[in-house]
């Protein structure tokens, strides 16, 4: 498996370098076993939905619903943003990818994963910047609040802002760890077991 991942990494790296998006090849340690890499970011699906809903409404065209609707993906602004590939929303690195490479570039792209299924990939550096911007602009605070948002336990409410804060905190904390370790990061949405 390690060789397959290294081949995949070289292939992705070569493509990004040939298009002028990387100044040096992607590189991170590939070690087999339980300490091989950082664990995925585990975020409840409702928290991810709340974050996306809040961000597509952040453009000033009307506030996001106070409570997360049963089908946030049917919200007119969500539908419009999704149909445009979230191109009109300023937080594409937060909204689109499920995998982030330890590099800096300002776009997201579809990419086959080593096992063959297609994922949306993005930049870990740009994700970190956008999470900081979301924290400051949307929530009007700093990343120092992330641990408090995460430690609050499972929310008993469907408040959009509270759920979105939990997603920002979980993704932000793991993005900082991945960046420090020079590792890629991937997202593992968690469905409610009930």
mmCIF file of C-alpha atoms in Angstrom:
data_model
loop_
_atom_site.group_PDB
_atom_site.id
_atom_site.type_symbol
_atom_site.label_atom_id
_atom_site.label_comp_id
_atom_site.label_asym_id
_atom_site.label_seq_id
_atom_site.Cartn_x
_atom_site.Cartn_y
_atom_site.Cartn_z
ATOM 1 C CA UNK A 1 0.000 0.000 0.000
ATOM 2 C CA UNK A 2 2.831 2.399 0.829
ATOM 3 C CA UNK A 3 4.287 2.131 -2.677
ATOM 4 C CA UNK A 4 0.875 2.766 -4.211
ATOM 5 C CA UNK A 5 0.394 5.911 -2.121
ATOM 6 C CA UNK A 6 3.873 7.153 -3.026
ATOM 7 C CA UNK A 7 3.155 6.601 -6.739
ATOM 8 C CA UNK A 8 -0.146 8.443 -6.407
ATOM 9 C CA UNK A 9 1.528 11.330 -4.547
ATOM 10 C CA UNK A 10 4.197 11.604 -7.266
ATOM 11 C CA UNK A 11 1.516 11.584 -9.986
ATOM 12 C CA UNK A 12 -0.537 14.353 -8.295
ATOM 13 C CA UNK A 13 2.609 16.328 -7.527
ATOM 14 C CA UNK A 14 3.853 16.078 -11.113
ATOM 15 C CA UNK A 15 0.512 17.277 -12.489
ATOM 16 C CA UNK A 16 0.400 20.276 -10.158
ATOM 17 C CA UNK A 17 4.040 21.148 -10.865
ATOM 18 C CA UNK A 18 3.607 20.925 -14.648
ATOM 19 C CA UNK A 19 0.721 23.391 -14.411
ATOM 20 C CA UNK A 20 2.847 25.763 -12.322
ATOM 21 C CA UNK A 21 0.932 25.335 -9.042
ATOM 22 C CA UNK A 22 3.777 23.863 -6.989
ATOM 23 C CA UNK A 23 7.361 25.055 -6.749
ATOM 24 C CA UNK A 24 8.554 21.749 -5.274
ATOM 25 C CA UNK A 25 7.185 18.199 -5.231
ATOM 26 C CA UNK A 26 4.686 17.093 -2.618
ATOM 27 C CA UNK A 27 6.423 15.113 0.073
ATOM 28 C CA UNK A 28 5.418 13.710 3.432
ATOM 29 C CA UNK A 29 6.541 10.665 5.372
ATOM 30 C CA UNK A 30 4.664 7.480 4.492
ATOM 31 C CA UNK A 31 5.026 5.040 7.362
ATOM 32 C CA UNK A 32 2.958 1.892 7.664
ATOM 33 C CA UNK A 33 1.238 0.956 10.893
ATOM 34 C CA UNK A 34 -1.023 2.659 13.429
ATOM 35 C CA UNK A 35 1.105 5.816 13.619
ATOM 36 C CA UNK A 36 1.289 6.102 9.831
ATOM 37 C CA UNK A 37 -0.476 9.424 9.606
ATOM 38 C CA UNK A 38 -2.809 11.735 11.375
ATOM 39 C CA UNK A 39 -6.340 10.450 11.898
ATOM 40 C CA UNK A 40 -9.063 11.885 9.683
ATOM 41 C CA UNK A 41 -11.101 14.857 10.836
ATOM 42 C CA UNK A 42 -14.313 13.397 12.223
ATOM 43 C CA UNK A 43 -17.133 15.924 12.058
ATOM 44 C CA UNK A 44 -20.866 15.271 12.464
ATOM 45 C CA UNK A 45 -22.673 15.689 9.144
ATOM 46 C CA UNK A 46 -25.084 18.195 10.711
ATOM 47 C CA UNK A 47 -22.151 20.384 11.769
ATOM 48 C CA UNK A 48 -20.726 20.319 8.237
ATOM 49 C CA UNK A 49 -24.145 21.165 6.805
ATOM 50 C CA UNK A 50 -24.543 24.037 9.267
ATOM 51 C CA UNK A 51 -21.117 25.423 8.358
ATOM 52 C CA UNK A 52 -21.848 25.253 4.626
ATOM 53 C CA UNK A 53 -25.264 26.845 5.097
ATOM 54 C CA UNK A 54 -23.812 29.648 7.187
ATOM 55 C CA UNK A 55 -21.036 30.345 4.673
ATOM 56 C CA UNK A 56 -23.267 30.412 1.586
ATOM 57 C CA UNK A 57 -25.429 32.974 3.412
ATOM 58 C CA UNK A 58 -22.394 35.002 4.533
ATOM 59 C CA UNK A 59 -22.353 36.994 1.287
ATOM 60 C CA UNK A 60 -24.985 39.377 2.638
ATOM 61 C CA UNK A 61 -27.964 38.078 0.645
ATOM 62 C CA UNK A 62 -29.885 37.277 3.788
ATOM 63 C CA UNK A 63 -29.087 35.587 7.077
ATOM 64 C CA UNK A 64 -28.811 31.826 7.399
ATOM 65 C CA UNK A 65 -31.701 30.106 9.148
ATOM 66 C CA UNK A 66 -31.265 30.237 12.939
ATOM 67 C CA UNK A 67 -32.021 26.505 13.181
ATOM 68 C CA UNK A 68 -30.569 23.928 10.795
ATOM 69 C CA UNK A 69 -33.398 22.804 8.494
ATOM 70 C CA UNK A 70 -34.035 19.096 7.977
ATOM 71 C CA UNK A 71 -32.786 19.473 4.376
ATOM 72 C CA UNK A 72 -30.249 22.321 4.296
ATOM 73 C CA UNK A 73 -29.239 21.229 0.798
ATOM 74 C CA UNK A 74 -32.639 22.506 -0.417
ATOM 75 C CA UNK A 75 -31.997 26.054 0.831
ATOM 76 C CA UNK A 76 -32.117 28.313 -2.277
ATOM 77 C CA UNK A 77 -28.723 29.916 -1.580
ATOM 78 C CA UNK A 78 -27.140 26.503 -0.929
ATOM 79 C CA UNK A 79 -28.579 25.200 -4.212
ATOM 80 C CA UNK A 80 -27.296 28.222 -6.147
ATOM 81 C CA UNK A 81 -23.829 27.940 -4.553
ATOM 82 C CA UNK A 82 -23.636 24.179 -5.165
ATOM 83 C CA UNK A 83 -24.701 24.569 -8.800
ATOM 84 C CA UNK A 84 -21.834 27.017 -9.341
ATOM 85 C CA UNK A 85 -19.385 24.635 -7.620
ATOM 86 C CA UNK A 86 -19.223 27.122 -4.715
ATOM 87 C CA UNK A 87 -17.246 29.425 -7.041
ATOM 88 C CA UNK A 88 -19.152 32.486 -5.843
ATOM 89 C CA UNK A 89 -18.483 31.774 -2.168
ATOM 90 C CA UNK A 90 -15.206 33.007 -0.735
ATOM 91 C CA UNK A 91 -14.458 29.856 1.246
ATOM 92 C CA UNK A 92 -14.034 27.155 -1.400
ATOM 93 C CA UNK A 93 -11.290 25.358 0.590
ATOM 94 C CA UNK A 94 -13.733 24.956 3.499
ATOM 95 C CA UNK A 95 -16.792 24.081 1.408
ATOM 96 C CA UNK A 96 -15.576 21.783 -1.350
ATOM 97 C CA UNK A 97 -12.656 19.418 -0.539
ATOM 98 C CA UNK A 98 -12.651 16.254 1.486
ATOM 99 C CA UNK A 99 -8.863 15.961 1.227
ATOM 100 C CA UNK A 100 -6.214 18.683 1.580
ATOM 101 C CA UNK A 101 -2.628 18.454 0.367
ATOM 102 C CA UNK A 102 0.198 20.034 2.413
ATOM 103 C CA UNK A 103 0.762 22.801 -0.125
ATOM 104 C CA UNK A 104 -0.449 26.268 -1.049
ATOM 105 C CA UNK A 105 -2.721 26.913 -4.038
ATOM 106 C CA UNK A 106 -6.005 28.757 -4.335
ATOM 107 C CA UNK A 107 -8.238 26.219 -6.086
ATOM 108 C CA UNK A 108 -9.885 22.849 -5.511
ATOM 109 C CA UNK A 109 -9.921 19.999 -7.994
ATOM 110 C CA UNK A 110 -11.319 16.498 -8.542
ATOM 111 C CA UNK A 111 -8.650 13.884 -8.034
ATOM 112 C CA UNK A 112 -8.693 10.089 -8.088
ATOM 113 C CA UNK A 113 -7.631 8.722 -4.704
ATOM 114 C CA UNK A 114 -5.109 5.826 -4.538
ATOM 115 C CA UNK A 115 -8.008 3.345 -4.206
ATOM 116 C CA UNK A 116 -9.574 4.700 -7.404
ATOM 117 C CA UNK A 117 -12.577 6.663 -6.147
ATOM 118 C CA UNK A 118 -12.681 10.354 -6.988
ATOM 119 C CA UNK A 119 -12.327 12.938 -4.255
ATOM 120 C CA UNK A 120 -12.260 16.719 -4.156
ATOM 121 C CA UNK A 121 -8.810 17.951 -3.151
ATOM 122 C CA UNK A 122 -7.615 21.291 -1.897
ATOM 123 C CA UNK A 123 -4.758 23.140 -0.238
ATOM 124 C CA UNK A 124 -4.075 22.717 3.477
ATOM 125 C CA UNK A 125 -2.359 26.118 3.676
ATOM 126 C CA UNK A 126 -5.323 27.879 2.083
ATOM 127 C CA UNK A 127 -7.781 25.904 4.228
ATOM 128 C CA UNK A 128 -6.034 27.164 7.374
ATOM 129 C CA UNK A 129 -6.195 30.760 6.111
ATOM 130 C CA UNK A 130 -9.873 30.464 5.257
ATOM 131 C CA UNK A 131 -10.733 28.875 8.629
ATOM 132 C CA UNK A 132 -8.997 31.770 10.382
ATOM 133 C CA UNK A 133 -10.923 34.225 8.205
ATOM 134 C CA UNK A 134 -14.242 32.471 8.916
ATOM 135 C CA UNK A 135 -13.505 32.534 12.642
ATOM 136 C CA UNK A 136 -12.685 36.234 12.568
ATOM 137 C CA UNK A 137 -15.224 37.499 10.031
ATOM 138 C CA UNK A 138 -18.243 35.248 10.560
ATOM 139 C CA UNK A 139 -17.903 34.495 14.291
ATOM 140 C CA UNK A 140 -16.003 37.704 15.198
ATOM 141 C CA UNK A 141 -13.501 35.957 17.428
ATOM 142 C CA UNK A 142 -10.146 34.155 17.133
ATOM 143 C CA UNK A 143 -9.009 30.530 16.880
ATOM 144 C CA UNK A 144 -8.347 30.677 20.629
ATOM 145 C CA UNK A 145 -12.073 29.890 20.950
ATOM 146 C CA UNK A 146 -11.826 26.631 18.983
ATOM 147 C CA UNK A 147 -11.078 24.453 22.051
ATOM 148 C CA UNK A 148 -14.077 25.923 23.879
ATOM 149 C CA UNK A 149 -16.353 25.293 20.899
ATOM 150 C CA UNK A 150 -15.140 21.702 20.681
ATOM 151 C CA UNK A 151 -15.214 20.997 24.422
ATOM 152 C CA UNK A 152 -18.835 22.093 24.756
ATOM 153 C CA UNK A 153 -20.015 18.518 24.235
ATOM 154 C CA UNK A 154 -22.633 17.494 21.730
ATOM 155 C CA UNK A 155 -25.073 20.302 21.109
ATOM 156 C CA UNK A 156 -28.632 19.574 22.131
ATOM 157 C CA UNK A 157 -29.781 22.252 19.745
ATOM 158 C CA UNK A 158 -30.025 22.565 16.010
ATOM 159 C CA UNK A 159 -28.734 26.139 16.178
ATOM 160 C CA UNK A 160 -26.914 26.717 12.906
ATOM 161 C CA UNK A 161 -24.155 28.887 14.414
ATOM 162 C CA UNK A 162 -23.418 26.474 17.285
ATOM 163 C CA UNK A 163 -23.221 23.482 14.941
ATOM 164 C CA UNK A 164 -21.057 25.444 12.482
ATOM 165 C CA UNK A 165 -18.666 26.483 15.267
ATOM 166 C CA UNK A 166 -18.138 22.818 16.156
ATOM 167 C CA UNK A 167 -17.215 22.043 12.547
ATOM 168 C CA UNK A 168 -14.785 24.982 12.356
ATOM 169 C CA UNK A 169 -13.160 23.916 15.633
ATOM 170 C CA UNK A 170 -12.727 20.261 14.646
ATOM 171 C CA UNK A 171 -11.452 21.009 11.150
ATOM 172 C CA UNK A 172 -9.280 23.888 12.346
ATOM 173 C CA UNK A 173 -7.636 21.907 15.140
ATOM 174 C CA UNK A 174 -6.779 19.035 12.811
ATOM 175 C CA UNK A 175 -5.628 21.401 10.042
ATOM 176 C CA UNK A 176 -3.145 22.977 12.443
ATOM 177 C CA UNK A 177 -1.843 19.529 13.467
ATOM 178 C CA UNK A 178 -1.551 18.381 9.835
ATOM 179 C CA UNK A 179 0.225 21.600 8.840
ATOM 180 C CA UNK A 180 2.702 21.266 11.731
ATOM 181 C CA UNK A 181 3.401 17.645 10.753
ATOM 182 C CA UNK A 182 3.610 18.377 7.005
ATOM 183 C CA UNK A 183 0.899 15.766 6.416
ATOM 184 C CA UNK A 184 -2.191 15.764 4.199
ATOM 185 C CA UNK A 185 -5.580 15.841 5.899
ATOM 186 C CA UNK A 186 -8.869 14.182 5.053
ATOM 187 C CA UNK A 187 -12.409 14.530 6.255
ATOM 188 C CA UNK A 188 -14.588 11.728 7.639
ATOM 189 C CA UNK A 189 -18.147 12.984 8.112
ATOM 190 C CA UNK A 190 -19.879 11.148 10.933
ATOM 191 C CA UNK A 191 -23.577 10.414 10.732
ATOM 192 C CA UNK A 192 -25.741 10.501 13.814
ATOM 193 C CA UNK A 193 -25.946 6.926 15.165
ATOM 194 C CA UNK A 194 -29.573 7.385 16.221
#
